[in-house]
mmCIF file of C-alpha atoms in Angstrom:
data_model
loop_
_atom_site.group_PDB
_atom_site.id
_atom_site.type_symbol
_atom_site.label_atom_id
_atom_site.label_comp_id
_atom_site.label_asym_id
_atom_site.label_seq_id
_atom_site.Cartn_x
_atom_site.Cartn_y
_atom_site.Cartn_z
ATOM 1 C CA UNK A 1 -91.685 56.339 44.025
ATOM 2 C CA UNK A 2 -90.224 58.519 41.115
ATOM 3 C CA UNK A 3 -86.589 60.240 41.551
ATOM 4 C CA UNK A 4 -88.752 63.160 41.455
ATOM 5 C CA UNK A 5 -90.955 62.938 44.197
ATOM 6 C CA UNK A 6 -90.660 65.444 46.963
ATOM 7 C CA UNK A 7 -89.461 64.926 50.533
ATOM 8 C CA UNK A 8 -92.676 65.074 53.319
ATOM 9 C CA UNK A 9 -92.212 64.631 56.803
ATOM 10 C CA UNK A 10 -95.051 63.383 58.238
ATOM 11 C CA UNK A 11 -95.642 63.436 62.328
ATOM 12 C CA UNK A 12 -98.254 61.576 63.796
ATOM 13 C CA UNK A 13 -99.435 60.373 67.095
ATOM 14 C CA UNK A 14 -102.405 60.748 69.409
ATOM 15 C CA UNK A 15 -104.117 63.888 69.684
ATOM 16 C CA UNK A 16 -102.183 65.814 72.537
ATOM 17 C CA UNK A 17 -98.616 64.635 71.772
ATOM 18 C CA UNK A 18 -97.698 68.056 70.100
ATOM 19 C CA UNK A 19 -98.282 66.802 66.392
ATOM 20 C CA UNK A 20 -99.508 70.577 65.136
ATOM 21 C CA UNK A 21 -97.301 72.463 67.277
ATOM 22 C CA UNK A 22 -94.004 71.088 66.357
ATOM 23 C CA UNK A 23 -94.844 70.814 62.739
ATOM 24 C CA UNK A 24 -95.330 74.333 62.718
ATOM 25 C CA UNK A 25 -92.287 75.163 64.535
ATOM 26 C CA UNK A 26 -90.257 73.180 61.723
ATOM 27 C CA UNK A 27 -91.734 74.860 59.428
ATOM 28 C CA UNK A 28 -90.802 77.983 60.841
ATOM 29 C CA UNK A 29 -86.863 76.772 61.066
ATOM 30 C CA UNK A 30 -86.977 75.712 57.415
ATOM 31 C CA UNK A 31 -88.488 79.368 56.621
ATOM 32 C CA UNK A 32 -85.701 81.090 58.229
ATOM 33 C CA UNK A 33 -83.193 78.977 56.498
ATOM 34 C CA UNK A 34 -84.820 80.032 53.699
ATOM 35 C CA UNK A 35 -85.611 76.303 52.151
ATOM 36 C CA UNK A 36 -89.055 76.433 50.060
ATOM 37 C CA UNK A 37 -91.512 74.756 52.381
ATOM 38 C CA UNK A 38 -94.824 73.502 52.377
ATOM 39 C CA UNK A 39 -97.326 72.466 55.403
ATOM 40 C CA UNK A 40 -100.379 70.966 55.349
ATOM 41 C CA UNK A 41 -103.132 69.359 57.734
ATOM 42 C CA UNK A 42 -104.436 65.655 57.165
ATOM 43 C CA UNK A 43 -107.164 66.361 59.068
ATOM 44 C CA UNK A 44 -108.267 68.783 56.184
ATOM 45 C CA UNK A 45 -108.208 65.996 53.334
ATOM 46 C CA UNK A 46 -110.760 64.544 55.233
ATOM 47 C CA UNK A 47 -113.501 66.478 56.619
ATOM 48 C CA UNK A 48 -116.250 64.586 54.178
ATOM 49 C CA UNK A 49 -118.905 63.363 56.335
ATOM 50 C CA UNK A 50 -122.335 62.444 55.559
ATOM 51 C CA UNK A 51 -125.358 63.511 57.041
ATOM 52 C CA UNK A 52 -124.973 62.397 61.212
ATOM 53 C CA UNK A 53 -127.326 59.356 62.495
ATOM 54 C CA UNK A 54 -128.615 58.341 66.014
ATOM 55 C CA UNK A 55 -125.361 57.336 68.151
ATOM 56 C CA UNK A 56 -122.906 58.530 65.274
ATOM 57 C CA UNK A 57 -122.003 62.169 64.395
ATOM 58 C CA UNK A 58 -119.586 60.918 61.965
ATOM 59 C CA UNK A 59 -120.580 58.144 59.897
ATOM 60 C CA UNK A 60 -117.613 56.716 57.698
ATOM 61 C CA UNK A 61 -117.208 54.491 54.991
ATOM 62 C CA UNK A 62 -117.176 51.233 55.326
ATOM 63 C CA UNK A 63 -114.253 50.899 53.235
ATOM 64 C CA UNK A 64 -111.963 53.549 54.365
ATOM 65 C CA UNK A 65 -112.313 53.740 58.421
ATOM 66 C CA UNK A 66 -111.113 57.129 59.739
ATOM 67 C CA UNK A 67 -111.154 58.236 55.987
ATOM 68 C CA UNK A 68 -107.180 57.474 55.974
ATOM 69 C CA UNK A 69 -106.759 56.018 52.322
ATOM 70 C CA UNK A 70 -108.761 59.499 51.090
ATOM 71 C CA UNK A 71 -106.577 61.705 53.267
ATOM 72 C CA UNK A 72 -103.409 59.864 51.771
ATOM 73 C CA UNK A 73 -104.596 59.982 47.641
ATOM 74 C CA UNK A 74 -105.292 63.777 48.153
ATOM 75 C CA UNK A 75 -102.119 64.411 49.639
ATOM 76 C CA UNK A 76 -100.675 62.957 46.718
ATOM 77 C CA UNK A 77 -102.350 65.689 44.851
ATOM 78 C CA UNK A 78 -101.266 68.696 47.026
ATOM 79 C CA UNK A 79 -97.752 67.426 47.560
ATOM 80 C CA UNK A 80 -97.561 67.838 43.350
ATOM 81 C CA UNK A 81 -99.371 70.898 43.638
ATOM 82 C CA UNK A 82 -96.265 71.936 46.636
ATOM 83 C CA UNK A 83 -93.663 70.785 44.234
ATOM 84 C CA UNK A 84 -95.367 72.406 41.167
ATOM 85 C CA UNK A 85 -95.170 75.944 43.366
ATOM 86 C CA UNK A 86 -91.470 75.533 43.769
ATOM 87 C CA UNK A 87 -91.595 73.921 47.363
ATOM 88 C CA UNK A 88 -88.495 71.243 47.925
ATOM 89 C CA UNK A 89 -90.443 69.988 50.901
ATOM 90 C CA UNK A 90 -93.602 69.799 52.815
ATOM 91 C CA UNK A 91 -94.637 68.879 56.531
ATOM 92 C CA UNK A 92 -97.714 66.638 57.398
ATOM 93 C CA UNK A 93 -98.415 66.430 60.743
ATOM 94 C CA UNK A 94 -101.753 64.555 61.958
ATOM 95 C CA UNK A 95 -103.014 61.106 62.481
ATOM 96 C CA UNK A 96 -102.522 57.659 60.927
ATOM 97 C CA UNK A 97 -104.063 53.999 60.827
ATOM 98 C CA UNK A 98 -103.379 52.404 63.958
ATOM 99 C CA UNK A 99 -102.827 49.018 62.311
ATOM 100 C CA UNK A 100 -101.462 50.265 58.736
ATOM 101 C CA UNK A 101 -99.575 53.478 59.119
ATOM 102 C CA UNK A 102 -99.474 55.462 56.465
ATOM 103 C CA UNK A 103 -99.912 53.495 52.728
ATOM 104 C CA UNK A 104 -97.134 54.480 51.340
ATOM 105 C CA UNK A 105 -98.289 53.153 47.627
ATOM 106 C CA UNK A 106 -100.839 56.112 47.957
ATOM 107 C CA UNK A 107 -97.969 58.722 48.004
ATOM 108 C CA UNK A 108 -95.580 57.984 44.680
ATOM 109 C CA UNK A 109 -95.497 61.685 44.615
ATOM 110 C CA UNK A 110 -93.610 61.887 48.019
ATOM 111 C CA UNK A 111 -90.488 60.235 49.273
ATOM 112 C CA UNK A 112 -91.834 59.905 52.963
ATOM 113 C CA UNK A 113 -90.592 59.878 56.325
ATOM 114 C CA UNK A 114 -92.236 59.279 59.162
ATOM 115 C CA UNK A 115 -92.261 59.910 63.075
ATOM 116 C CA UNK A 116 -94.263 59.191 65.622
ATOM 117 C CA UNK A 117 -94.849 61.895 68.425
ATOM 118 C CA UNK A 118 -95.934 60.132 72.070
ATOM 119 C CA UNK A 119 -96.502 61.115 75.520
ATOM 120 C CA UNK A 120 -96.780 59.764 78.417
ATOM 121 C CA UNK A 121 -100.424 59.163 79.492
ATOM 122 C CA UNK A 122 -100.707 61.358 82.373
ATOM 123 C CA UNK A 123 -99.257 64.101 80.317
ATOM 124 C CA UNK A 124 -102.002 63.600 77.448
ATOM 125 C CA UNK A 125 -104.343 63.424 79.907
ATOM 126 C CA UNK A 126 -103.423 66.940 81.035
ATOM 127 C CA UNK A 127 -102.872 68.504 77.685
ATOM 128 C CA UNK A 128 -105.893 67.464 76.310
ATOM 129 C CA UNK A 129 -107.756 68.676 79.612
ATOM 130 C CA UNK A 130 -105.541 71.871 78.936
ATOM 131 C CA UNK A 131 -107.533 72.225 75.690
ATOM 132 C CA UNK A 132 -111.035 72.479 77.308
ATOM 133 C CA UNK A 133 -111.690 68.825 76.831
ATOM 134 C CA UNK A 134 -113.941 66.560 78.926
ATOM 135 C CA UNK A 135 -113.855 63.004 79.562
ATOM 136 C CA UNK A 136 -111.202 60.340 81.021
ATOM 137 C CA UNK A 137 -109.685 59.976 77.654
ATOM 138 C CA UNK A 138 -109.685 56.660 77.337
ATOM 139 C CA UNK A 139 -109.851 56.871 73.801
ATOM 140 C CA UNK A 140 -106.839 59.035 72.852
ATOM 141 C CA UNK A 141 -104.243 57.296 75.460
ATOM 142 C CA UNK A 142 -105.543 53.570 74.025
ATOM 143 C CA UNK A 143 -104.747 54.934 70.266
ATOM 144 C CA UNK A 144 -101.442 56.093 71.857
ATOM 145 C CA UNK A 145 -100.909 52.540 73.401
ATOM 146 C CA UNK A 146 -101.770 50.676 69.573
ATOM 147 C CA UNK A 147 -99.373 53.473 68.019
ATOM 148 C CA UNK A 148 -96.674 52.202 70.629
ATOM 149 C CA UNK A 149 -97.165 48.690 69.902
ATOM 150 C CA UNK A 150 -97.473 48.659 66.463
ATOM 151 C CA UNK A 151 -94.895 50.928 65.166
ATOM 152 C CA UNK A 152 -92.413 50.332 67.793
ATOM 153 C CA UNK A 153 -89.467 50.008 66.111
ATOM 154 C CA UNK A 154 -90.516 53.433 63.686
ATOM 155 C CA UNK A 155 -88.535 56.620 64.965
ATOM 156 C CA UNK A 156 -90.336 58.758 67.564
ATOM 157 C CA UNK A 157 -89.753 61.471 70.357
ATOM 158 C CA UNK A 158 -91.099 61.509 73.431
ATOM 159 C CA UNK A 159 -92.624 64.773 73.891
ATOM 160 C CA UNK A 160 -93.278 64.841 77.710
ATOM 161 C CA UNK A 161 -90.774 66.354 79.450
ATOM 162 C CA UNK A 162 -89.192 68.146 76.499
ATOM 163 C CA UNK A 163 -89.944 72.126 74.935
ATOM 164 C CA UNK A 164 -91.129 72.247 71.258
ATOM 165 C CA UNK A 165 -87.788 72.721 69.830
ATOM 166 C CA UNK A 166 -85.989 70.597 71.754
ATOM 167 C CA UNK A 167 -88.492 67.640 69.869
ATOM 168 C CA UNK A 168 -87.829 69.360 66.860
ATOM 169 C CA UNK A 169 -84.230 68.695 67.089
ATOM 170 C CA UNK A 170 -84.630 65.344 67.949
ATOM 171 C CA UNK A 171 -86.952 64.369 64.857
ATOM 172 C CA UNK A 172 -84.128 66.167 62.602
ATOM 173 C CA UNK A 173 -81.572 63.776 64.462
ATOM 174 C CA UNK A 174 -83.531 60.868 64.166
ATOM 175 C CA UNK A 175 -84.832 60.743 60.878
ATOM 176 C CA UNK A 176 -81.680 62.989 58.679
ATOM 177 C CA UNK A 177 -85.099 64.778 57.093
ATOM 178 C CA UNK A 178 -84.749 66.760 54.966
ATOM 179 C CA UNK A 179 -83.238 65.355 51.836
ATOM 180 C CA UNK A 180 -84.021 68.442 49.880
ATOM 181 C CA UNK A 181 -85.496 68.190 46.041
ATOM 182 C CA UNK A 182 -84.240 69.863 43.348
ATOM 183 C CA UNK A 183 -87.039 72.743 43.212
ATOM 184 C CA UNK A 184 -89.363 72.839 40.075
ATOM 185 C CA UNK A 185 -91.966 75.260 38.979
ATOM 186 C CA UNK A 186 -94.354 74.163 36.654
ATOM 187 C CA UNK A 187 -97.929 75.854 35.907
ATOM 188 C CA UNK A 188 -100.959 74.295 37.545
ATOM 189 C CA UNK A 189 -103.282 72.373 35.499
ATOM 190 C CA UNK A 190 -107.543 73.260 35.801
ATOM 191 C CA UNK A 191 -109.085 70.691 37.632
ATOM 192 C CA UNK A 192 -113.041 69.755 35.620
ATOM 193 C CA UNK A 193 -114.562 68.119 39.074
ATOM 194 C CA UNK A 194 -118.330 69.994 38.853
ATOM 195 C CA UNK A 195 -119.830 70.720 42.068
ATOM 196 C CA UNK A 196 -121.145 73.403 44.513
ATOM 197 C CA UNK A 197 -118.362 75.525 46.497
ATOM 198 C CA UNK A 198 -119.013 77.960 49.343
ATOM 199 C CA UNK A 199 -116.813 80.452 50.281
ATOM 200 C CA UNK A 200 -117.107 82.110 53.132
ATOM 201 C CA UNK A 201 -114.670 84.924 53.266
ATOM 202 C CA UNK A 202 -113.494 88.222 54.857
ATOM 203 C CA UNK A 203 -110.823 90.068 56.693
ATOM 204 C CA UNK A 204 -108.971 88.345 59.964
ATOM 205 C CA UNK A 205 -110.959 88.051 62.584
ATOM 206 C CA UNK A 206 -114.261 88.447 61.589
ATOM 207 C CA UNK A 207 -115.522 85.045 61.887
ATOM 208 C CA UNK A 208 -114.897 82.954 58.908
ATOM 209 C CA UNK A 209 -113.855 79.550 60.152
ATOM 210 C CA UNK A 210 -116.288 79.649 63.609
ATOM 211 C CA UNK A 211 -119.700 80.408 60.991
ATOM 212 C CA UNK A 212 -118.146 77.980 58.608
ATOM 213 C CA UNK A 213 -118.049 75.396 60.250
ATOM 214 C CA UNK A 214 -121.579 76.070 61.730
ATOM 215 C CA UNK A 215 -122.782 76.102 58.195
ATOM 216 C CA UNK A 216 -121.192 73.153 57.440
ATOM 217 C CA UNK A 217 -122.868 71.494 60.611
ATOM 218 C CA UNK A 218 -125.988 72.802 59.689
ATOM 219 C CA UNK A 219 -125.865 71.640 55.819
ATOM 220 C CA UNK A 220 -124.737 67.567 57.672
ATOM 221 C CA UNK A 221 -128.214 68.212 59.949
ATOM 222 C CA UNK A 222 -130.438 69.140 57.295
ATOM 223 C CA UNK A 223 -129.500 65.777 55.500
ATOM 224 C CA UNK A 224 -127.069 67.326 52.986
ATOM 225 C CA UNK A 225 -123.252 65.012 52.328
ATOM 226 C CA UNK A 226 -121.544 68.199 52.641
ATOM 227 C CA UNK A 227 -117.714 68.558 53.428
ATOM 228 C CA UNK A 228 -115.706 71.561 54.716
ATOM 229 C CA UNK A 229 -112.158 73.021 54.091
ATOM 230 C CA UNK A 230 -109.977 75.763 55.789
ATOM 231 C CA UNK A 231 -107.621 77.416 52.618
ATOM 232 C CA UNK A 232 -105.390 78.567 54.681
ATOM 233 C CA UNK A 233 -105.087 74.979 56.202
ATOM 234 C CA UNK A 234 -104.209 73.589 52.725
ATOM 235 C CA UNK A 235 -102.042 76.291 51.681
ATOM 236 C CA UNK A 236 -99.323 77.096 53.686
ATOM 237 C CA UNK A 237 -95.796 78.004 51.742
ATOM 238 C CA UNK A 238 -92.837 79.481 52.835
ATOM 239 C CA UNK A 239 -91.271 82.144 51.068
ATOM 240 C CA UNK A 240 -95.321 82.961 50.527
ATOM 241 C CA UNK A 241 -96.205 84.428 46.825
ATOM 242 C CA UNK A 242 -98.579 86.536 46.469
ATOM 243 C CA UNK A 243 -100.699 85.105 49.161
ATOM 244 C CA UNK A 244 -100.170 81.600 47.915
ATOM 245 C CA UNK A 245 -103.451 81.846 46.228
ATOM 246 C CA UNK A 246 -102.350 80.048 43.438
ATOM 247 C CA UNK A 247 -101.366 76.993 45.418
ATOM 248 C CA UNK A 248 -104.442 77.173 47.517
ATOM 249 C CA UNK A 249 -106.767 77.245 44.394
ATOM 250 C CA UNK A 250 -104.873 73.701 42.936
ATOM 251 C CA UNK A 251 -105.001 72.275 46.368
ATOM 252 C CA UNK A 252 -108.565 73.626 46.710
ATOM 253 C CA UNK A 253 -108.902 71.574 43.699
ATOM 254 C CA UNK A 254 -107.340 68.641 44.922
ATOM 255 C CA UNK A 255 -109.675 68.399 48.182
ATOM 256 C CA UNK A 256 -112.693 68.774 46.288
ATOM 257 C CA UNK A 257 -111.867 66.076 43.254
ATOM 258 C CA UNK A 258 -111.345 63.922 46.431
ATOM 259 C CA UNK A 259 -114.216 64.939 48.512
ATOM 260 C CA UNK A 260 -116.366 64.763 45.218
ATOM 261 C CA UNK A 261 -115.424 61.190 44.565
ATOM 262 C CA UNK A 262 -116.214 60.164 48.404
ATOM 263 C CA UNK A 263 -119.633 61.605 47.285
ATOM 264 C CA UNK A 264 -119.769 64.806 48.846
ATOM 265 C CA UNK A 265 -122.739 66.943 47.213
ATOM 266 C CA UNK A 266 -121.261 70.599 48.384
ATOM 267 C CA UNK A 267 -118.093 72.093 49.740
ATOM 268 C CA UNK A 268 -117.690 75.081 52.655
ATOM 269 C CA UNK A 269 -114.600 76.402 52.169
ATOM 270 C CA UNK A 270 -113.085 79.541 54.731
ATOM 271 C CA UNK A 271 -110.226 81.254 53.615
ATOM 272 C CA UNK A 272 -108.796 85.265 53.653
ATOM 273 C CA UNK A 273 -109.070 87.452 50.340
ATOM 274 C CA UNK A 274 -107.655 90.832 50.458
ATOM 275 C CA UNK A 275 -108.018 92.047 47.190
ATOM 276 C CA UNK A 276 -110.707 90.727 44.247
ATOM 277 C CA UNK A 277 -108.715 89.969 41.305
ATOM 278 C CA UNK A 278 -107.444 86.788 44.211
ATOM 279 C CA UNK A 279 -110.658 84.975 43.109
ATOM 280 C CA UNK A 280 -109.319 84.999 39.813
ATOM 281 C CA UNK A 281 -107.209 81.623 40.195
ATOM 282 C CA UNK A 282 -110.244 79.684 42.542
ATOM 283 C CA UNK A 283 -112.120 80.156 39.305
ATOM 284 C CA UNK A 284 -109.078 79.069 36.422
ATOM 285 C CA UNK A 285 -108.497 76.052 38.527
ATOM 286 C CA UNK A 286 -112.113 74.747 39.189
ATOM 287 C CA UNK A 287 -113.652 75.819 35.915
ATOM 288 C CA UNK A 288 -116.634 73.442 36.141
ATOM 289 C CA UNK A 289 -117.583 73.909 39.972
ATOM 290 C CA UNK A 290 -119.983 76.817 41.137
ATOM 291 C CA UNK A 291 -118.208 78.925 43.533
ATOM 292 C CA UNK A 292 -120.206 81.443 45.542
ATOM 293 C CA UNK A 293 -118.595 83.775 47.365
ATOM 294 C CA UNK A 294 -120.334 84.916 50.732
ATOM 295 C CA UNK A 295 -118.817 88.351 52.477
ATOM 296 C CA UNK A 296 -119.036 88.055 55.950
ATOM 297 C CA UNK A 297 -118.354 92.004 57.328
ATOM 298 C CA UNK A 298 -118.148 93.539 60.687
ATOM 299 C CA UNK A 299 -118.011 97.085 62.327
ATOM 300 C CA UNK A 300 -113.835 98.147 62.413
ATOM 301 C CA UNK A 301 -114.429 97.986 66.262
ATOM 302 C CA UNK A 302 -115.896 94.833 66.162
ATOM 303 C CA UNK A 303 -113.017 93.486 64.204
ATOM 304 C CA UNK A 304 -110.687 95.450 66.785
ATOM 305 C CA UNK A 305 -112.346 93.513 69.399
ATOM 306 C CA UNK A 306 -111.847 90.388 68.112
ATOM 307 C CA UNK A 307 -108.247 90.734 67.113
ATOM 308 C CA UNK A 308 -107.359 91.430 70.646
ATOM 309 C CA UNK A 309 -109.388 88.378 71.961
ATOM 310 C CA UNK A 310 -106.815 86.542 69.242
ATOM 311 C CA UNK A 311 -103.858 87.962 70.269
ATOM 312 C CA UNK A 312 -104.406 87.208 73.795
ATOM 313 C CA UNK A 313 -105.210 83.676 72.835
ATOM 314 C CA UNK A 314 -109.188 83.866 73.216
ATOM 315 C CA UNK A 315 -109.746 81.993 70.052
ATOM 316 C CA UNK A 316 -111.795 79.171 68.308
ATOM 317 C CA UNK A 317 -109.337 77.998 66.625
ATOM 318 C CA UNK A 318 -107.343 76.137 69.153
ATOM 319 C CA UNK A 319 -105.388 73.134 67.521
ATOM 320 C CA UNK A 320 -104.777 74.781 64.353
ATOM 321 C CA UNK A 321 -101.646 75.961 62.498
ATOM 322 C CA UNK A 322 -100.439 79.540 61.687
ATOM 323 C CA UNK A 323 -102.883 82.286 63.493
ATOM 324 C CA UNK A 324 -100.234 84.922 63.498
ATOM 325 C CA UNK A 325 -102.477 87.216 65.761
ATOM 326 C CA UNK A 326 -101.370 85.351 69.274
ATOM 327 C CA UNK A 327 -99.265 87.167 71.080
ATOM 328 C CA UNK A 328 -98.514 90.248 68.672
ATOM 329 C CA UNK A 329 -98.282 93.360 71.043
ATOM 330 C CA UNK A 330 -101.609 95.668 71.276
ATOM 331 C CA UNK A 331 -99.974 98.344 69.032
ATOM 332 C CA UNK A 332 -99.629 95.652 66.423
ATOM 333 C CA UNK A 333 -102.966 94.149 66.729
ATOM 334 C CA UNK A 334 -104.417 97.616 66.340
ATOM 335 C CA UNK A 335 -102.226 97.626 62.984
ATOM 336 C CA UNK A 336 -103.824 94.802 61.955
ATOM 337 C CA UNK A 337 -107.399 96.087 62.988
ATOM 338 C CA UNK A 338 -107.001 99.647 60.550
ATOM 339 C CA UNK A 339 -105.660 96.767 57.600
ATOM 340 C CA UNK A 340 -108.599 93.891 58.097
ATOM 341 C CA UNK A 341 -111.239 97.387 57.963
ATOM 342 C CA UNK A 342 -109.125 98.538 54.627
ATOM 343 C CA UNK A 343 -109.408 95.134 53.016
ATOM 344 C CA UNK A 344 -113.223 94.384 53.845
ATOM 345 C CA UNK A 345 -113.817 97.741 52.618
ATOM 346 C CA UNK A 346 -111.618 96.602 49.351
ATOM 347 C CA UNK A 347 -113.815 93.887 49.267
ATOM 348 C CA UNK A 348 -116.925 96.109 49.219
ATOM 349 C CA UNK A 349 -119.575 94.813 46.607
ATOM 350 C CA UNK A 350 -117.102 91.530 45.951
ATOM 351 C CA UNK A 351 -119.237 87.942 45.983
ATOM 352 C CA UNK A 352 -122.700 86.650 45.513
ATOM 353 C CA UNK A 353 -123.645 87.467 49.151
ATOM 354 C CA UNK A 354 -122.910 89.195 52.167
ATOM 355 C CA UNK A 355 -123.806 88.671 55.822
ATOM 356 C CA UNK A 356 -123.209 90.747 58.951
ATOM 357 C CA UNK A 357 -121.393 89.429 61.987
ATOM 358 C CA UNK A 358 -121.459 92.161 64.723
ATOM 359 C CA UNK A 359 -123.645 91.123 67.964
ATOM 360 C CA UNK A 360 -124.929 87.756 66.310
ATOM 361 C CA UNK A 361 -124.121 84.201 67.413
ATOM 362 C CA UNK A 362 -122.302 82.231 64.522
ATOM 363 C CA UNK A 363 -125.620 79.431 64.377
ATOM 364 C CA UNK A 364 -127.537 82.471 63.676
ATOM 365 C CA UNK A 365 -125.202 83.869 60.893
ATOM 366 C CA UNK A 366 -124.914 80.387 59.606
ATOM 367 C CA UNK A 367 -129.337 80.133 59.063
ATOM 368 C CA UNK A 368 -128.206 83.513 56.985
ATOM 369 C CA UNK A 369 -125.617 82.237 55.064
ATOM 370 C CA UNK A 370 -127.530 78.766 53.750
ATOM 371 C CA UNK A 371 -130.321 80.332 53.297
ATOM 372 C CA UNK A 372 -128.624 83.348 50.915
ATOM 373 C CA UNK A 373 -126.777 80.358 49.253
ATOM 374 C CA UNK A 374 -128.931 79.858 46.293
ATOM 375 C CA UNK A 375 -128.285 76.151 45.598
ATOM 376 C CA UNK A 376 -130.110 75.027 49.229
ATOM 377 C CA UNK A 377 -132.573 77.756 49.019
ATOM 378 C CA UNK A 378 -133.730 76.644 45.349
ATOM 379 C CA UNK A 379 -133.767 73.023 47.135
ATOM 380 C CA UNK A 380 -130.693 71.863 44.673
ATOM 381 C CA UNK A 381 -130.253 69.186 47.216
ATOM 382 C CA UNK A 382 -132.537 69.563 49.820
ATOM 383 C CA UNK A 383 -135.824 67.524 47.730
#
């Protein structure tokens, strides 16, 4: 690790522990101290599976279990992309190797520290059943035992009995993070990975992520290696400029160099635009991929109806970071409404293809979308 490596605090634990939430409420507090921050999801670095066989949805390498040593190289890559924006530190909360942590020789860019988030196991139990989940979890609360065992003497927080910021204030006490960089800004260098990139994208609301990833299920069931990123997932920066598109188009470029290499034949991507010249930096930094763009639109009342649903927490994107539509008071949401109806008409006549939403289910609207994509409908990969 190089004296100029940048500070990353990364939280993990079992899945119900409060890894997301808390991350995202320290990100928050750095915000309003106004300290350059960056967040990021593991989970996104490494949503690369191949096609799904009988008994296994998610086949993984048999050199990389749980995809952990790709999820640590790429963060390499987007922490320097972070640092290159002018962020003096970034937040990482998801999961880790239950028997090697996190590789630290992966991560010269980052001078790490690490906490583990636990529970007790009635209390996952519930919070995971909170989340719509079925099942006894067996799973989770074992991986929560192994994490216990093996890292035991590794700083951690008990989440069960405490509020989100009371953890936060305990991981700050326990660990002294941060110890801020000096802040840098350097220009992002064009990324030459070649490849096929699908963009599916669109005002708030009108159902980017929930057809994505139905494409991207689609694509695994048809036989294709595909792999699937959320922009906004990968992009996160506090003060934001301009929409961090800049950021998201070298981290964009990060994921799919990685995701390429784990041999990944296409890439759905989700992510807002509100204006066209924002495509401008996807295409500088990935000058030898094939981005298509796919429009998905809705009626303004549709997208009023939806933003509600959000705001009242009716969502499908439970467990992820940042949806600033929950709890926003209805004269707000209808704010947002009249703005996601002025940008998809901004948008108007933007991308290689464009697919209605209103009234359809999102495995319908998916069918639409791969077979508009002209890649799988010229059987690019499908022979």
């Amino acid at each position: 690790m190089g004296e100029s490596a940048l500070d990353v605090l990364w939280l993990y634990g079992a899945p119900g522990v409060g890894k997301t939430t808390v991350a995202w409420e320290l990100f928050l507090q750095m915000a309003r101290d106004e300290i350059a921050t960056g967040y990021v999801d593991i989970d996104q670095l490494g949503m690369c599976y191949g096609p799904p066989t009988p008994g296994n949805w998610a086949p993984e390498p048999h050199d990389d279990p749980g995809r952990h040593r790709l999820k640590a190289r790429t963060l390499n890559a987007v922490v320097a992309n972070f640092q290159d924006a002018g962020a003096r530190c970034v937040i990482v909360p998801g999961v880790t190797d239950a028997v090697r942590g996190v590789e630290t020789d992966l991560l010269p860019r980052a001078r790490l520290t690490t906490c583990r988030l636990r529970a007790e196991p009635a209390e996952l139990r519930r919070r995971l059943a909170a989340r719509g989940q079925t099942g006894d979890f067996t799973a989770e609360v074992a991986y929560s035992d192994a994490l216990d065992q093996t890292f035991a003497t590794d700083p951690y927080v008990d989440t069960t009995e405490l509020a989100v910021a009371e953890v936060v204030d305990q991981i700050r006490a326990r660990t002294g993070w941060p110890r801020l960089a000096t802040p840098v800004e350097r220009p992002s260098v064009a990324d030459f990975t070649p490849g096929e990139i699908l963009w599916l994208c669109g005002p708030p609301a009108v159902g980017k992520s929930t057809v994505g990833w139905q494409v991207y299920q689609q694509l695994r069931q048809t036989g294709v290696n595909a792999a699937y990123v959320d922009l906004a997932q990968i992009g996160f920066r506090r003060p934001e400029t301009a929409g961090n598109h800049r950021l998201k188009a070298a981290n964009l470029a990060a994921v799919w160099r990685g995701f390429r290499a784990g041999g990944a034949q296409c890439l759905v991507a989700v992510g807002p635009l509100e204006r066209p010249e924002q495509v401008t930096p996807y295409v500088e930094m990935l000058p030898a991929a094939t981005i298509t763009l796919c429009q998905l639109g809705a009626s303004r009342q549709t997208l009023a109806d939806r933003i509600v649903r959000r705001g009242n927490g009716v969502t499908s994107t439970v467990g992820l970071a940042g949806d600033e539509l929950i709890g926003q008071p209805p004269e707000r949401l209808r704010e947002i409404a009249d703005q996601a109806t002025r940008t998809m008409n901004a948008l108007d006549g933007l991308g290689n293809v464009r697919v209605e939403t209103d009234d359809r289910p999102a495995d319908e609207i998916a069918v639409e979308v791969i077979q508009g994509w002209s890649p799988l409908s010229d059987n690019h990969y499908l022979t």
